[in-house]
Amino acid sequence: MRKPCCEKRKTKKGAWSKQEDEKLTQYVEKNGEGIWRSLPLAAGLLRCGKSCRLRWVNYLRPNVKRGNFGEDEEDLIIRLHALLGNRWSLIAGRLPGRTDNEVKNYWNTHLRRKLIQMGVDPNNHRIGHTHNIGLTKSSFGSRQVNYPSEPVDSQGDKYSDQIKPLSDSTSGLESNTSCSGLPDLNLDITIGPPSSFGY
DNA sequence: AAACTTTACAACCGCGGCCGT
DNA sequence: TACGGCCGCGGTTGTAAAGTT
C-alpha cells in the first residue's frame, strides 16, 4: 500500500493564504510547472506537492477563466458528458480556460440538477428511465440541446462542425475501444456562437 | 435579527497508470 | 519482469456565502 505523499513532512491543509499563493506563483513562473513533489520545499511552502499542483492548475494559472459558464459552454459540457461520461479532464480540455475541477463542480451543482428538472437522467442522458437512444430534448432553458443519436464512428462526423476527428493522438482519447464501451470519439470540438450549434 | 437550510466551489483523498530502474 | 515513485484523475468532503423561515 502506498503511503500518502505528504506523510514525511508536516504539511498545512485547508484554504491557501495570499502569501502562499504568491510564493507558488512566483516559483512556478520562474521555474515552470512540474516536479510537484519537490516544489513545496524549493518554494518554501508547507504544502504537499499535490496540493500545490491543484492550487496552481485550478486557481493560479494565468489563463484560467473564472466566473459563470456561458450557454455555449453549458451545451458543450452536456454533449461531451453524454459522449464521454465523467471524464472531466477530457471535457475540460475542450473548454479553453476551464479546469477539470471547475467543470466537475459546475456539472454537479448546476447541470445535473438542470437535467433532472428536464426529466433527463444525468447519468445516461436518457429521458426518464426509458431506454431511448437518440432522444432530442426539445428545450434547455430557452434553447435546444441535441444529444447524440447514436454512437459515433471513428470519423466522428455525426456531430457536424463542432466535433471533428483529430489527426493526432493528443486528443486524450487514445484508444479505439475504450474500456467503458464507448466508441472511439476522437473529438475536436471548439466553442462557437450558440447559433452555430445547429439546433 | 437570528437560526436554519441550501448552494457553490475550493481543496483533500485515494487510486490507477506511466515511467525509470 | 517486478518494483517503487510520481503525476493526474475522479470522487468526496468541508466550509463560506446566500437564501429562507
Short mmCIF file of N, CA, C and O (backbone and C1' of nucleotides) in Angstrom, two decimals, chain A residues 2 35-37 53 86-87 89 104, chain C residues 5-13:
data_model
loop_
_atom_site.label_atom_id
_atom_site.label_comp_id
_atom_site.label_asym_id
_atom_site.label_seq_id
_atom_site.Cartn_x
_atom_site.Cartn_y
_atom_site.Cartn_z
N ARG A 2 0.56 2.15 -0.88
CA ARG A 2 1.37 3.35 -0.98
C ARG A 2 1.07 4.31 0.16
O ARG A 2 -0.07 4.51 0.54
N ILE A 35 7.59 18.54 -11.44
CA ILE A 35 8.32 18.11 -10.24
C ILE A 35 7.59 18.64 -9.01
O ILE A 35 8.16 19.32 -8.16
N TRP A 36 6.33 18.33 -8.93
CA TRP A 36 5.49 18.87 -7.85
C TRP A 36 5.93 18.38 -6.49
O TRP A 36 5.75 19.07 -5.48
N ARG A 37 6.49 17.20 -6.45
CA ARG A 37 6.84 16.63 -5.16
C ARG A 37 7.91 17.45 -4.44
O ARG A 37 7.88 17.63 -3.23
N ARG A 53 0.05 21.57 -6.88
CA ARG A 53 -0.37 21.37 -8.27
C ARG A 53 -1.83 21.75 -8.45
O ARG A 53 -2.19 22.47 -9.39
N ASN A 86 -17.99 10.75 -17.08
CA ASN A 86 -17.33 11.61 -16.09
C ASN A 86 -15.83 11.79 -16.35
O ASN A 86 -15.05 11.82 -15.41
N ARG A 87 -15.46 11.90 -17.56
CA ARG A 87 -14.03 12.13 -17.86
C ARG A 87 -13.80 13.63 -17.95
O ARG A 87 -13.66 14.21 -19.02
N SER A 89 -11.42 15.67 -17.22
CA SER A 89 -10.22 16.27 -17.80
C SER A 89 -10.34 16.36 -19.32
O SER A 89 -9.90 17.33 -19.93
N LYS A 104 -16.26 19.81 -13.33
CA LYS A 104 -16.89 18.80 -12.47
C LYS A 104 -17.81 19.45 -11.46
O LYS A 104 -18.95 19.02 -11.26
P DG C 5 9.50 4.11 -3.06
"O5'" DG C 5 9.31 5.30 -4.11
"C5'" DG C 5 10.40 5.65 -4.94
"C4'" DG C 5 9.95 6.70 -5.94
"C3'" DG C 5 9.07 7.79 -5.34
"O3'" DG C 5 9.51 9.05 -5.83
"C1'" DG C 5 7.93 6.74 -7.13
P DC C 6 8.87 10.40 -5.27
"O5'" DC C 6 7.98 10.83 -6.53
"C5'" DC C 6 8.58 10.95 -7.80
"C4'" DC C 6 7.53 11.24 -8.84
"C3'" DC C 6 6.56 12.35 -8.46
"O3'" DC C 6 6.60 13.36 -9.47
"C1'" DC C 6 5.38 10.40 -9.19
P DC C 7 5.70 14.65 -9.35
"O5'" DC C 7 4.52 14.30 -10.36
"C5'" DC C 7 4.85 13.82 -11.65
"C4'" DC C 7 3.57 13.52 -12.43
"C3'" DC C 7 2.52 14.62 -12.35
"O3'" DC C 7 2.04 14.88 -13.66
"C1'" DC C 7 1.60 12.54 -11.62
P DG C 8 1.09 16.13 -13.92
"O5'" DG C 8 -0.32 15.43 -14.07
"C5'" DG C 8 -0.45 14.35 -14.98
"C4'" DG C 8 -1.80 13.70 -14.84
"C3'" DG C 8 -2.97 14.68 -14.75
"O3'" DG C 8 -3.97 14.24 -15.65
"C1'" DG C 8 -3.02 13.17 -12.91
P DC C 9 -5.32 15.06 -15.84
"O5'" DC C 9 -6.39 14.06 -15.20
"C5'" DC C 9 -6.36 12.68 -15.58
"C4'" DC C 9 -7.32 11.91 -14.71
"C3'" DC C 9 -8.67 12.61 -14.54
"O3'" DC C 9 -9.70 11.77 -15.02
"C1'" DC C 9 -7.75 11.97 -12.41
P DG C 10 -11.14 12.36 -15.24
"O5'" DG C 10 -11.91 11.83 -13.96
"C5'" DG C 10 -11.93 10.45 -13.68
"C4'" DG C 10 -12.53 10.20 -12.32
"C3'" DG C 10 -13.87 10.92 -12.07
"O3'" DG C 10 -14.75 10.00 -11.46
"C1'" DG C 10 -12.31 11.50 -10.39
P DG C 11 -16.21 10.40 -11.01
"O5'" DG C 11 -16.13 10.26 -9.41
"C5'" DG C 11 -15.59 9.07 -8.86
"C4'" DG C 11 -15.52 9.18 -7.37
"C3'" DG C 11 -16.79 9.69 -6.70
"O3'" DG C 11 -17.03 8.93 -5.52
"C1'" DG C 11 -14.98 11.13 -6.16
P DT C 12 -18.31 9.19 -4.60
"O5'" DT C 12 -17.76 10.18 -3.48
"C5'" DT C 12 -16.61 9.80 -2.74
"C4'" DT C 12 -16.18 10.92 -1.83
"C3'" DT C 12 -17.31 11.55 -1.02
"O3'" DT C 12 -17.07 11.26 0.34
"C1'" DT C 12 -15.86 13.20 -1.97
P DT C 13 -18.04 11.83 1.49
"O5'" DT C 13 -17.23 13.10 2.03
"C5'" DT C 13 -15.82 12.97 2.24
"C4'" DT C 13 -15.25 14.32 2.65
"C3'" DT C 13 -16.07 15.06 3.71
"O3'" DT C 13 -15.17 15.56 4.67
"C1'" DT C 13 -15.73 16.46 1.83
#
